[in-house]
GROMACS .gro file of C-alpha atoms in nm:
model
  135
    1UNK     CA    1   3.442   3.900  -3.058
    2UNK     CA    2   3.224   3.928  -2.740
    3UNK     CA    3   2.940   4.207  -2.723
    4UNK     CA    4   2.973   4.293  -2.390
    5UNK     CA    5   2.670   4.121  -2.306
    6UNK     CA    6   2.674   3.864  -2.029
    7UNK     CA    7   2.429   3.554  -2.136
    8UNK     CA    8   2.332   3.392  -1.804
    9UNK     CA    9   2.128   3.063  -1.872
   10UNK     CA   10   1.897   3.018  -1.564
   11UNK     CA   11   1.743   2.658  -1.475
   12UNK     CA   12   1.431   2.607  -1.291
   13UNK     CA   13   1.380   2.266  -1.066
   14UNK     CA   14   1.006   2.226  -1.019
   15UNK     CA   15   0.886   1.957  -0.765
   16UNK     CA   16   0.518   1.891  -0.774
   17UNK     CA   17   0.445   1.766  -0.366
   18UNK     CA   18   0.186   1.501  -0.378
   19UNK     CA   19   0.201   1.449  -0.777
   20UNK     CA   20   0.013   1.132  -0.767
   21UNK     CA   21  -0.348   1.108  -0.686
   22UNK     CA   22  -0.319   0.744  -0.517
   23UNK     CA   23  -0.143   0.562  -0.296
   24UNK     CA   24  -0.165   0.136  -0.288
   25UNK     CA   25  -0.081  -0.020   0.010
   26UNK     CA   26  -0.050  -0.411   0.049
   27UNK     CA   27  -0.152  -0.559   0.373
   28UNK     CA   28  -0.175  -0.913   0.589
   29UNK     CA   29  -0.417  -0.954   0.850
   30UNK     CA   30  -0.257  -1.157   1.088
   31UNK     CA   31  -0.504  -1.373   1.398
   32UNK     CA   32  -0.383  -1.581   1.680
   33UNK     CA   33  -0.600  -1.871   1.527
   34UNK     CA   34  -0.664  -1.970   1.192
   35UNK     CA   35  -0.950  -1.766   1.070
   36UNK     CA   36  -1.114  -1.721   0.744
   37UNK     CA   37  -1.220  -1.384   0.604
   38UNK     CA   38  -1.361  -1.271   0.247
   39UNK     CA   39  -1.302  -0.930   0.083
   40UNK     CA   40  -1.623  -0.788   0.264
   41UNK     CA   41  -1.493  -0.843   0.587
   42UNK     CA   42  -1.161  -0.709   0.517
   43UNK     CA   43  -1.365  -0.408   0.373
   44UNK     CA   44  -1.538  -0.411   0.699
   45UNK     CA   45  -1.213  -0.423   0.903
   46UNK     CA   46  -1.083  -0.124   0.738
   47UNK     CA   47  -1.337   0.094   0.788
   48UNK     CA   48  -1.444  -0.033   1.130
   49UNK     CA   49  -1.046   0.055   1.226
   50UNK     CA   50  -1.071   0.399   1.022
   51UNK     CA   51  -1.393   0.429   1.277
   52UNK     CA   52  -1.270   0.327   1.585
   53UNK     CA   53  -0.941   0.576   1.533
   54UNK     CA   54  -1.086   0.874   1.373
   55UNK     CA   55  -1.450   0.825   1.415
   56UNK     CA   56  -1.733   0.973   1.166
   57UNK     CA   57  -1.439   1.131   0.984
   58UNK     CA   58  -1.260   0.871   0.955
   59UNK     CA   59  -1.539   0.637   0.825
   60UNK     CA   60  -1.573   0.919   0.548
   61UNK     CA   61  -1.228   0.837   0.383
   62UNK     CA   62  -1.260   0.696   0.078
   63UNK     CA   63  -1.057   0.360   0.052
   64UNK     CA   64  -1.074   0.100  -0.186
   65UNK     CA   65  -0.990  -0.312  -0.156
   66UNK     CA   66  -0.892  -0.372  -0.517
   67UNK     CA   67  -0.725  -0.687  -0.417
   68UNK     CA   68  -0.789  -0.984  -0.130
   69UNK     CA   69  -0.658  -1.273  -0.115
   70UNK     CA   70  -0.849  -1.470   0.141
   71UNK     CA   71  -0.637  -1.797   0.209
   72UNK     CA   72  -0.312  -1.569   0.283
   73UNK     CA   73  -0.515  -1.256   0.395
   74UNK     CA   74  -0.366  -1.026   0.188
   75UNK     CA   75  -0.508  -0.760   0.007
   76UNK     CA   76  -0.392  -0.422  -0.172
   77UNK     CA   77  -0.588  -0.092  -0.066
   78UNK     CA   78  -0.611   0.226  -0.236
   79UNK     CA   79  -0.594   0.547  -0.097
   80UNK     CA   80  -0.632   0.921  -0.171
   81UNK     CA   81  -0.291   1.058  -0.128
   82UNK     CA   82  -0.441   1.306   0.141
   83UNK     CA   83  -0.596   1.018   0.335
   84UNK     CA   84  -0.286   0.792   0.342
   85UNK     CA   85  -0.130   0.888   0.719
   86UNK     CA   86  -0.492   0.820   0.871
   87UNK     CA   87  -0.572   0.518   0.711
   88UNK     CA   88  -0.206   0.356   0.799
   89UNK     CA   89  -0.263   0.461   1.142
   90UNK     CA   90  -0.591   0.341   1.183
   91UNK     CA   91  -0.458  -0.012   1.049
   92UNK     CA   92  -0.125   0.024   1.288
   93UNK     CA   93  -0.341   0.035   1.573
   94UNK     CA   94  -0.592  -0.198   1.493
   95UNK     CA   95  -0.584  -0.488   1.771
   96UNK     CA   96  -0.943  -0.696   1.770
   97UNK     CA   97  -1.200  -0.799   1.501
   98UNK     CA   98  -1.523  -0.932   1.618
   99UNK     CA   99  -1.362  -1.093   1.983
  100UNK     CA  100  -1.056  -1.184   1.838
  101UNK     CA  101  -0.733  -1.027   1.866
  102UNK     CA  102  -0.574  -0.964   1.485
  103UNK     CA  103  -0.271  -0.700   1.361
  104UNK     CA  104  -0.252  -0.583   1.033
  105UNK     CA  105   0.112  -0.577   0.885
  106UNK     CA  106   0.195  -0.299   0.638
  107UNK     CA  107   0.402  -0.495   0.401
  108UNK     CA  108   0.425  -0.204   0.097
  109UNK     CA  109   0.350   0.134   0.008
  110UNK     CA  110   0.393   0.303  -0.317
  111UNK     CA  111   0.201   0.564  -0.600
  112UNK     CA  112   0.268   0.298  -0.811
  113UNK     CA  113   0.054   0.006  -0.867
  114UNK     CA  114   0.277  -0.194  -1.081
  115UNK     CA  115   0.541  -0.145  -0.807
  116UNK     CA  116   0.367  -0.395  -0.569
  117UNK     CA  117   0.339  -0.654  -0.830
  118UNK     CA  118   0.688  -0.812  -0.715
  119UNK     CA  119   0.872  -0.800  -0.470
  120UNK     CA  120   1.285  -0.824  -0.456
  121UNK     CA  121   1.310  -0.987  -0.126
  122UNK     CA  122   1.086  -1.295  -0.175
  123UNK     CA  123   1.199  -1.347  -0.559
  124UNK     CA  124   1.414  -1.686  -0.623
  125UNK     CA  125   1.554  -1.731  -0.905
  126UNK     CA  126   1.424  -2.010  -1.147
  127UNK     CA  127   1.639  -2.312  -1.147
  128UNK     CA  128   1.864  -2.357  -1.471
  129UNK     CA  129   1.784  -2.662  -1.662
  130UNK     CA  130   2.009  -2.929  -1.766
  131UNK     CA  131   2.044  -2.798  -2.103
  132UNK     CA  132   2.135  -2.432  -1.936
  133UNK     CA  133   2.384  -2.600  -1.691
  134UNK     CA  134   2.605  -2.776  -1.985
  135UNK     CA  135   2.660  -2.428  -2.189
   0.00000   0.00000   0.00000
C-alpha cells in the first residue's frame, strides 16, 4: 500500500508590510476659546505643523483634508502610509495657531476609510417603539 515515498505538504504564510497605500486619520482641533475655522485653515494648520516639526521636508508630505467639519472641527486626513509617523507627530506637538494656543486630538487611525465612518463607543442604540415594546 504505501510507496515508500514520504509526501510532505509545505504551507507558505506571506505578510505584505505596509499593504495599503493610505492611511485616514480623523482629527479635532481643540482652542481655549471658541474659534471658527474653514477647511483652508485646517489645511493650513497641517502643513504649517508638518513645517514647524520637520521643516522643508516636512512641508513636502503629501496630505490630504478629504473631510472638515467646521462647527465641531473635525476633519479626516489622508496620508501616504510612509508619511503617517511624521504627520501624527507633527499634529501631537502642535500647540499655537495664529496667537492662540490649540491641540489637535487624534481620535482614529485606520487603512480603511469605511472604518472611520462609525464609531462603537459613541453609538446608542435607537429607542424601540411602542409597537416593538408590546411583542
Amino acid at each position: 500500500m504505501s510507496s515508500g515515498k514520504k509526501t510532505t505538504l509545505s504551507y507558505e504564510k506571506i505578510t505584505y508590510r505596509n499593504a495599503k497605500k493610505y492611511f485616514y486619520l480623523r482629527v479635532c482641533l481643540e482652542f481655549q476659546e471658541p474659534t471658527v475655522l474653514n477647511a483652508v485653515e485646517m489645511h493650513c494648520l497641517v502643513t504649517k505643523a508638518l513645517k514647524e516639526l520637520h521643516g522643508d521636508t516636512g512641508t513636502a508630505l503629501l496630505c490630504d483634508l478629504i473631510h472638515f467639519d467646521s462647527s465641531s472641527r473635525t476633519g479626516i486626513l489622508r496620508v501616504y502610509c510612509s508619511g503617517l509617523v511624521r504627520l501624527w507627530s507633527a499634529l501631537t506637538m502642535l500647540s499655537s495657531f495664529r496667537g492662540h494656543p490649540c491641540a489637535v486630538r487624534i481620535m482614529q487611525v485606520s487603512p480603511f476609510l469605511l472604518s472611520l465612518s462609525g464609531d462603537s463607543r459613541s453609538w446608542t442604540p435607537p429607542e424601540p417603539t411602542a409597537s416593538e415594546s408590546q411583542n
